C-alpha positions as semicolon CSV with decimal commas, in nm:
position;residue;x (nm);y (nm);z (nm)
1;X;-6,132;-2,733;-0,140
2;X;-6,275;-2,462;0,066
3;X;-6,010;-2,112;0,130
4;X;-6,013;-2,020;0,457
5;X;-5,857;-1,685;0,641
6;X;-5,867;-1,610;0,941
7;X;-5,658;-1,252;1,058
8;X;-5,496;-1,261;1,392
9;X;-5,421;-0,893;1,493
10;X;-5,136;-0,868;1,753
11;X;-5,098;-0,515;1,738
12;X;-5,048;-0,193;1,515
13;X;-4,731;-0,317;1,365
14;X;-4,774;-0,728;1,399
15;X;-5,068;-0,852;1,182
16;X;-5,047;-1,190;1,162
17;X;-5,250;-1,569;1,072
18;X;-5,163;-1,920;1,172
19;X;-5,414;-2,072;0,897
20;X;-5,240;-2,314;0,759
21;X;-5,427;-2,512;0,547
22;X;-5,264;-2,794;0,347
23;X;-5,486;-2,671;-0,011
24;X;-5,254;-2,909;-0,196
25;X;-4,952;-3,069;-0,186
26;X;-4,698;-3,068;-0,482
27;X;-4,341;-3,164;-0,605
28;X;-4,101;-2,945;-0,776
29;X;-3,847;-3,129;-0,988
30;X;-3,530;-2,924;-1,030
31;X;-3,330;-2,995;-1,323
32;X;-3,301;-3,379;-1,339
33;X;-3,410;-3,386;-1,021
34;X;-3,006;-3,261;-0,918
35;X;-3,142;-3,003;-0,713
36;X;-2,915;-2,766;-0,898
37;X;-3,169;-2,483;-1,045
38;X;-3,306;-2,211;-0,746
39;X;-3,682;-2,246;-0,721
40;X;-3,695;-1,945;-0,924
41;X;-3,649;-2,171;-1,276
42;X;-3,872;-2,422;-1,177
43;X;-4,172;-2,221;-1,031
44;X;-4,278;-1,871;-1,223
45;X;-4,650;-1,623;-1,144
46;X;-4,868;-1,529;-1,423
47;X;-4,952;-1,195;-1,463
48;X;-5,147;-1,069;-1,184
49;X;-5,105;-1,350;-0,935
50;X;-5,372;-1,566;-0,941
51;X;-5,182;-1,845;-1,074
52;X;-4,864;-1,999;-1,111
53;X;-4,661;-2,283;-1,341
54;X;-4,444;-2,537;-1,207
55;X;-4,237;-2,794;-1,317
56;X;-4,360;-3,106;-1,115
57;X;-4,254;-3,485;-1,081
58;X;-4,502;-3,687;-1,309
59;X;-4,554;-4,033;-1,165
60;X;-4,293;-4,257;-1,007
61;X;-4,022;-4,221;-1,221
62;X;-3,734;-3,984;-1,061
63;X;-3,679;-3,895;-1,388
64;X;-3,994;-3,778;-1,492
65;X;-4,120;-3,450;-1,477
66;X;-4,430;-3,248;-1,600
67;X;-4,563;-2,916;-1,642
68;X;-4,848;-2,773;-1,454
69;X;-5,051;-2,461;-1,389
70;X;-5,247;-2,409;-1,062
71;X;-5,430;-2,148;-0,897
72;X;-5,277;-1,979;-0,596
73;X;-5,532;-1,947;-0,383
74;X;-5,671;-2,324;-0,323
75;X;-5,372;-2,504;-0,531
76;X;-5,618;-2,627;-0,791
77;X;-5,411;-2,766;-1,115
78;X;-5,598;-2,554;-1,383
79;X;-5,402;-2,713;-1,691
80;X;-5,113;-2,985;-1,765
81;X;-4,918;-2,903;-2,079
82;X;-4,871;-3,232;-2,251
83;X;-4,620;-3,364;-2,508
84;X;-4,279;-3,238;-2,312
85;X;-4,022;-3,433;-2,252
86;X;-3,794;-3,385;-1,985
87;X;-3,904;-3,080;-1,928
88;X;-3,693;-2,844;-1,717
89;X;-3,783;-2,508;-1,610
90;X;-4,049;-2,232;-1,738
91;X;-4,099;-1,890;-1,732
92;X;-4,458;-1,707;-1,764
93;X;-4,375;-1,423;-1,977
94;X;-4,630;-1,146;-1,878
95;X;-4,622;-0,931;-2,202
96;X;-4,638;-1,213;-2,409
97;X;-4,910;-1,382;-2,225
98;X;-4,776;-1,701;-2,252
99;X;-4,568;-1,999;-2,089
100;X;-4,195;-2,097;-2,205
101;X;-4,084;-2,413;-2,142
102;X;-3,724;-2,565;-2,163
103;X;-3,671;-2,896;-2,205
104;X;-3,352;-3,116;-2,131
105;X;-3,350;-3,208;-2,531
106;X;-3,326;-2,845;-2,642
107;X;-3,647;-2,795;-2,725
108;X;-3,811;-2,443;-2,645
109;X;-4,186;-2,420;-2,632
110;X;-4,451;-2,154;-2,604
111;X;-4,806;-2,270;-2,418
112;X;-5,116;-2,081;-2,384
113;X;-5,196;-2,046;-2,002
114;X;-5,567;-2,042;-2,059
115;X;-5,604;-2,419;-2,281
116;X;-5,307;-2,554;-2,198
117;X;-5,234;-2,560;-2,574
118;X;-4,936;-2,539;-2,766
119;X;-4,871;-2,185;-2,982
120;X;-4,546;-2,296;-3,152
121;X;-4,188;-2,514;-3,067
122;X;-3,792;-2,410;-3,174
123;X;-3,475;-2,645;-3,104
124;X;-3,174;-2,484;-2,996
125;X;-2,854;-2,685;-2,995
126;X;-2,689;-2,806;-2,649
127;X;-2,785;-3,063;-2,351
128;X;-2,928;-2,971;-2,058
129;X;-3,107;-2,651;-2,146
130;X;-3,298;-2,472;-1,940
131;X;-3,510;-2,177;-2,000
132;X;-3,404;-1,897;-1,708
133;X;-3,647;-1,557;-1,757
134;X;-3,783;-1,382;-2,095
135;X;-3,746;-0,977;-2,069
136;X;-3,860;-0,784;-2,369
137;X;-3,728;-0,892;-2,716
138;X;-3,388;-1,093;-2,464
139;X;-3,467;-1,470;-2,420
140;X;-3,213;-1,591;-2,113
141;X;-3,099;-1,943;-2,092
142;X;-2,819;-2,196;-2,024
143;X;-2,699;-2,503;-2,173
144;X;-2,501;-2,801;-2,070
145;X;-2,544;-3,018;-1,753
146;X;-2,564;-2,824;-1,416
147;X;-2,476;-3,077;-1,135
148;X;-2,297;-2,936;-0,844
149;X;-2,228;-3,316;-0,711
150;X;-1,997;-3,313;-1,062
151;X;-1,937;-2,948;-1,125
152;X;-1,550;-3,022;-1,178
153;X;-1,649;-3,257;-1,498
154;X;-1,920;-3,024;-1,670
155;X;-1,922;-2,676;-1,890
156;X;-2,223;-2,477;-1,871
157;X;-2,274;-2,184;-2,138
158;X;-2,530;-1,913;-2,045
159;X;-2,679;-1,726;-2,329
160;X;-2,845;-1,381;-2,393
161;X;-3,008;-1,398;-2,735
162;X;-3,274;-1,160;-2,916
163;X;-3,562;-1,355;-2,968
164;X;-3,668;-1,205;-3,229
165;X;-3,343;-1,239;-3,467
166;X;-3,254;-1,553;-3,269
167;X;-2,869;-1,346;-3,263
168;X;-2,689;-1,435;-2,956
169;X;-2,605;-1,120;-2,728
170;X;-2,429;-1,242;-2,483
171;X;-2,242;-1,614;-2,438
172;X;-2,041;-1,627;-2,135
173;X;-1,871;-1,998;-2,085
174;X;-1,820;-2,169;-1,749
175;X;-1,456;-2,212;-1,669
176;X;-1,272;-2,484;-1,395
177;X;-1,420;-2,429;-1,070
178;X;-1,652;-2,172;-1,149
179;X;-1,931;-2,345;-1,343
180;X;-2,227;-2,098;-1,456
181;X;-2,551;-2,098;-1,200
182;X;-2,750;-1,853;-1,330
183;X;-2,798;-1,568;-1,617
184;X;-3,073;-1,293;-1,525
185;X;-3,188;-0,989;-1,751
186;X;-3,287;-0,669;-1,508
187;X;-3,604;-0,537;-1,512
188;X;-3,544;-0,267;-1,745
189;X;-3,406;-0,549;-1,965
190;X;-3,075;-0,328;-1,989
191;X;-2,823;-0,482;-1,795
192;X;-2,761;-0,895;-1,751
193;X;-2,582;-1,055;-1,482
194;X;-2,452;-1,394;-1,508
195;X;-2,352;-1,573;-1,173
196;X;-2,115;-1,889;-1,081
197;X;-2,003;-2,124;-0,845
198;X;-1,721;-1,970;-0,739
199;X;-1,928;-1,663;-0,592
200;X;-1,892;-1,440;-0,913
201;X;-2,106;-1,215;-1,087
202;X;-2,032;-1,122;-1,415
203;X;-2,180;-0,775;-1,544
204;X;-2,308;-0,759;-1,918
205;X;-2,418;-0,471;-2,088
206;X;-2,701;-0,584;-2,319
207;X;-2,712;-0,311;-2,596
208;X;-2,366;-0,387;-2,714
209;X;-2,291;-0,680;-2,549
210;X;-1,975;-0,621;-2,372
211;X;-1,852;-0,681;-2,034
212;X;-1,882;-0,447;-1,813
213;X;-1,706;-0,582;-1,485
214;X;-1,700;-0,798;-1,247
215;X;-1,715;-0,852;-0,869
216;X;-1,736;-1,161;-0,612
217;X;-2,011;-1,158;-0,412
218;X;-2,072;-1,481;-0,203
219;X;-2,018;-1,853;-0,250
220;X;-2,272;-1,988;-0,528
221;X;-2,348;-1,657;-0,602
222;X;-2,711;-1,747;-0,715
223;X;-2,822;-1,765;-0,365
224;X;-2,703;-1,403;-0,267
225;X;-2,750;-1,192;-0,530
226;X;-3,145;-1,051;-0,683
227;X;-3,298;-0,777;-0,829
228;X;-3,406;-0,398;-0,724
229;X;-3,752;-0,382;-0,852
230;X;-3,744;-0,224;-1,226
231;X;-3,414;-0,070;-1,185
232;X;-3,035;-0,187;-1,299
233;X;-2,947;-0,229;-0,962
234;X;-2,903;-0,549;-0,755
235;X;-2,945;-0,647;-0,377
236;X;-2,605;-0,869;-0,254
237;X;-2,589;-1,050;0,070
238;X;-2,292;-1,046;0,208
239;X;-2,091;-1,131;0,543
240;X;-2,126;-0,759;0,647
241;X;-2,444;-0,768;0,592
242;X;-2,733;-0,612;0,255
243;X;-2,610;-0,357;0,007
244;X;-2,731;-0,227;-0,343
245;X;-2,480;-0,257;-0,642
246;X;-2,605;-0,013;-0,929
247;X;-2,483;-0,203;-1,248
248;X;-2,381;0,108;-1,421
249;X;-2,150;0,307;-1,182
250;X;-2,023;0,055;-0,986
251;X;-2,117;0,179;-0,655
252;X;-2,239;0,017;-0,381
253;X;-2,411;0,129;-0,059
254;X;-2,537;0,007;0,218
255;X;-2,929;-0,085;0,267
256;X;-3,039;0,132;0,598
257;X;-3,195;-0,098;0,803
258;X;-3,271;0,033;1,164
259;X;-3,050;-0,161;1,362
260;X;-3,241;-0,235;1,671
261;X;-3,499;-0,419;1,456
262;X;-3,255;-0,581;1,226
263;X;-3,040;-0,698;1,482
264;X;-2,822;-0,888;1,278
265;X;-3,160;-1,156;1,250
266;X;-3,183;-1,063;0,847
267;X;-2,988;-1,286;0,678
268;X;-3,223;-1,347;0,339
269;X;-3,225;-1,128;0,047
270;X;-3,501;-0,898;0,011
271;X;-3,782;-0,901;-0,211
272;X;-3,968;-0,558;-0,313
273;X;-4,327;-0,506;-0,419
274;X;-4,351;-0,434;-0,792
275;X;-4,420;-0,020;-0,652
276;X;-4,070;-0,059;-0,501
277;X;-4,263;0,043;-0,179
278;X;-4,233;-0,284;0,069
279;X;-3,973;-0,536;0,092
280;X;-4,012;-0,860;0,215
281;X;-3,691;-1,049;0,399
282;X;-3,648;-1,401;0,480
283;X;-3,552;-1,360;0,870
284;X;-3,465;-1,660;1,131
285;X;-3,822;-1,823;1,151
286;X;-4,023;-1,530;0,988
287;X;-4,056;-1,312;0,718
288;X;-4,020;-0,931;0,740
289;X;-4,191;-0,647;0,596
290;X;-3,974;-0,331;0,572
291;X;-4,126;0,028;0,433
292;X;-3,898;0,130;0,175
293;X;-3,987;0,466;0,133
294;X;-3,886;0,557;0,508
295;X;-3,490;0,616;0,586
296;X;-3,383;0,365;0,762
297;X;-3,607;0,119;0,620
298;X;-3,912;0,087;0,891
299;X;-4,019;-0,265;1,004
300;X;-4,405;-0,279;0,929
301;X;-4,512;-0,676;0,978
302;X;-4,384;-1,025;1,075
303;X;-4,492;-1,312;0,926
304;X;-4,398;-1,648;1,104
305;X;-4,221;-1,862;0,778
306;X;-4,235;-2,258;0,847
307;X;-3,864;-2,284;0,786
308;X;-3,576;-2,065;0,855
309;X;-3,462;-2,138;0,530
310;X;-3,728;-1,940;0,274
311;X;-3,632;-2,018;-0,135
312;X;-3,874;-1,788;-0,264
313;X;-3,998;-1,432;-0,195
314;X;-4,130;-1,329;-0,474
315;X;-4,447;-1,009;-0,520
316;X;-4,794;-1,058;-0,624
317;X;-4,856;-0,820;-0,957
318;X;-5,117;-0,595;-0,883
319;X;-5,112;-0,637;-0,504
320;X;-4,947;-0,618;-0,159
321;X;-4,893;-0,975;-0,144
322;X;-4,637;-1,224;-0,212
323;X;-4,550;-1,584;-0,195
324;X;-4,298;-1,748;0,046
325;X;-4,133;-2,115;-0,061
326;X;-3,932;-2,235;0,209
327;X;-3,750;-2,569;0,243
328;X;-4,041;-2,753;0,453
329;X;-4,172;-2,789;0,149
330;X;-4,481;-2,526;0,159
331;X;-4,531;-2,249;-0,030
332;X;-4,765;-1,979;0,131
333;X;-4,952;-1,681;-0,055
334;X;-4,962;-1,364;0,190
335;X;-5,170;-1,090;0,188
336;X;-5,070;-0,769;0,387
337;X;-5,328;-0,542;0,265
338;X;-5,399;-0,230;0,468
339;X;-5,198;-0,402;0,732
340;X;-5,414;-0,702;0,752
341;X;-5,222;-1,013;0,694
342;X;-5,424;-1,323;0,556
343;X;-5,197;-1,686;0,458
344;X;-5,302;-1,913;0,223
345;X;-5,092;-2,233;0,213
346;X;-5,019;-2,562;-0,019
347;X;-4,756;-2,770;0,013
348;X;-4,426;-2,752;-0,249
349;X;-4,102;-2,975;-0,283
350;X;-3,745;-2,781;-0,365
351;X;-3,503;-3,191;-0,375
């Protein structure tokens, strides 16, 4: 299918396209198709942007789900990686240059982007696993059966473990009420943060282990709670409105948005360009561009969003772009280069 762009400038500060162009349309299939994992498990960029891998529904069968990468730009399915079963979320881990795969089984694979070939399989014990993010030598993961419709009935472990020993780090258990949604490694690959239903976030020190503290942030804390780019730090939304929690002092501060621009509209957690330099916010109907390097935080572009409720902000590598996933089902690659704003669009599922 042919790319189109077409750049609509509205003025110095508002750069912005209403291309939309349906490149191809696509299912995610969350975790046994539960709708319980964020997009972020079930949709992960290679390395410098061109491409991404999804879990997707294969044929008719609700059940069913397959593994595909496509290019970003026109939605083209470059590979399928064949032989899974039940697979249920990947991760594209850049220094590795290669795809991890989790299946429902327990079986953890490794796939070569480029063929679509598999490098090598392990089995770890426990139902419902899911492979969450790879950051240097830590492998992050969870096992059991994550169901929010049942969340009273289940007991979901998330585990930290050194993939190169295979010695488990870090093994935090889900207890009544608060059943374990997510376990992330920051950036640094210093710090891990494990978060629940009950709006927790549980601080883990990865070097030795221990606990460090722990803090409630929002109801189903995975939706309110993501990284500061390359830093132990992490954004938290909460009724009062965006603040930064560094994971080693404990402090917390305020994000300095100019108010007359925020407004009280914001209401998405940001996502900052891999420089640190932009962040992109989820906003009622758009998406917002904020310099990061001014004080307050100055509002650069708009970008009109399809739905006001945006899944996924997450950078290009290498570029000033990113790629939106909101819940009418498209997913959208911007560019905002030198304040020119081009959209490239296919259509995604999030159940």
């Amino acid at each position: 299918l042919a790319l189109t762009e077409v750049p609509e400038v509205m003025d110095a500060l508002h750069v912005s396209t209403r291309a939309h162009h349906a490149l191809r349309r696509f299912s995610v299939r969350p975790y046994g198709g539960k709708g319980y994992l964020p997009t972020r498990e079930v949709v992960s960029l290679g390395p410098d942007g061109t491409q991404l891998v999804a879990v997707t529904p294969d044929g008719d069968d609700p059940s069913a789900a397959q593994v595909e990468v496509m290019d970003t730009a026109t939605g083209v399915v470059s590979s399928r990686l064949s032989g899974l079963d039940r697979p249920t979320s990947v991760h594209w881990d850049h220094a590795a240059g290669e795809i991890v795969v989790g299946a429902e089984d327990g079986e953890l694979s490794y796939w070569d982007p480029s063929s679509g070939m598999r490098r090598r399989t392990r089995t770890i014990d426990g139902t419902g696993f899911a492979v969450v993010e790879v950051v240097g030598p830590y492998l992050a993961y969870f096992t059991g059966l994550p169901d929010r419709a049942n969340s009273g009935d289940v007991a979901v472990t998330a585990v930290v473990e050194h993939s190169e020993t295979g010695e488990s780090v870090i093994v935090h258990e889900s207890e009544p009420g608060a059943i374990v949604e997510s376990v992330r490694i920051s950036p640094p690959g210093t710090s891990a943060i494990v978060l629940d239903t009950a709006g927790w976030m549980h601080v883990y020190d990865l070097t030795s282990g221990d606990l460090r503290f722990s803090t409630q942030v929002c109801p189903f804390a995975a939706m309110c709670v993501d990284w500061v780019a390359g830093t132990d730090a992490v954004w938290i939304k909460r009724d009062s409105g965006l603040t930064q929690l560094d994971l080693f002092s404990g402090e917390e501060t305020a994000v300095p948005w100019r108010a007359d621009e925020a407004s009280g509209a914001l209401y998405g957690l940001p996502s900052a360009s891999p420089d640190g330099r932009l962040l992109a916010v989820r906003a009622a109907g758009e998406i917002h561009v904020f310099d990061a390097t001014s004080q307050p935080y100055e509002l650069l572009w708009r970008v009109g969003a399809a739905s006001d409720d945006v899944w996924l902000l997450e950078w290009l590598p290498g570029s000033d772009g990113f790629v939106s996933v909101d819940a009418s089902d498209e997913a959208v690659v911007w560019d905002i280069t030198d304040r020119r704003t081009s959209e490239r669009s296919f259509e995604i599922g999030t159940y």
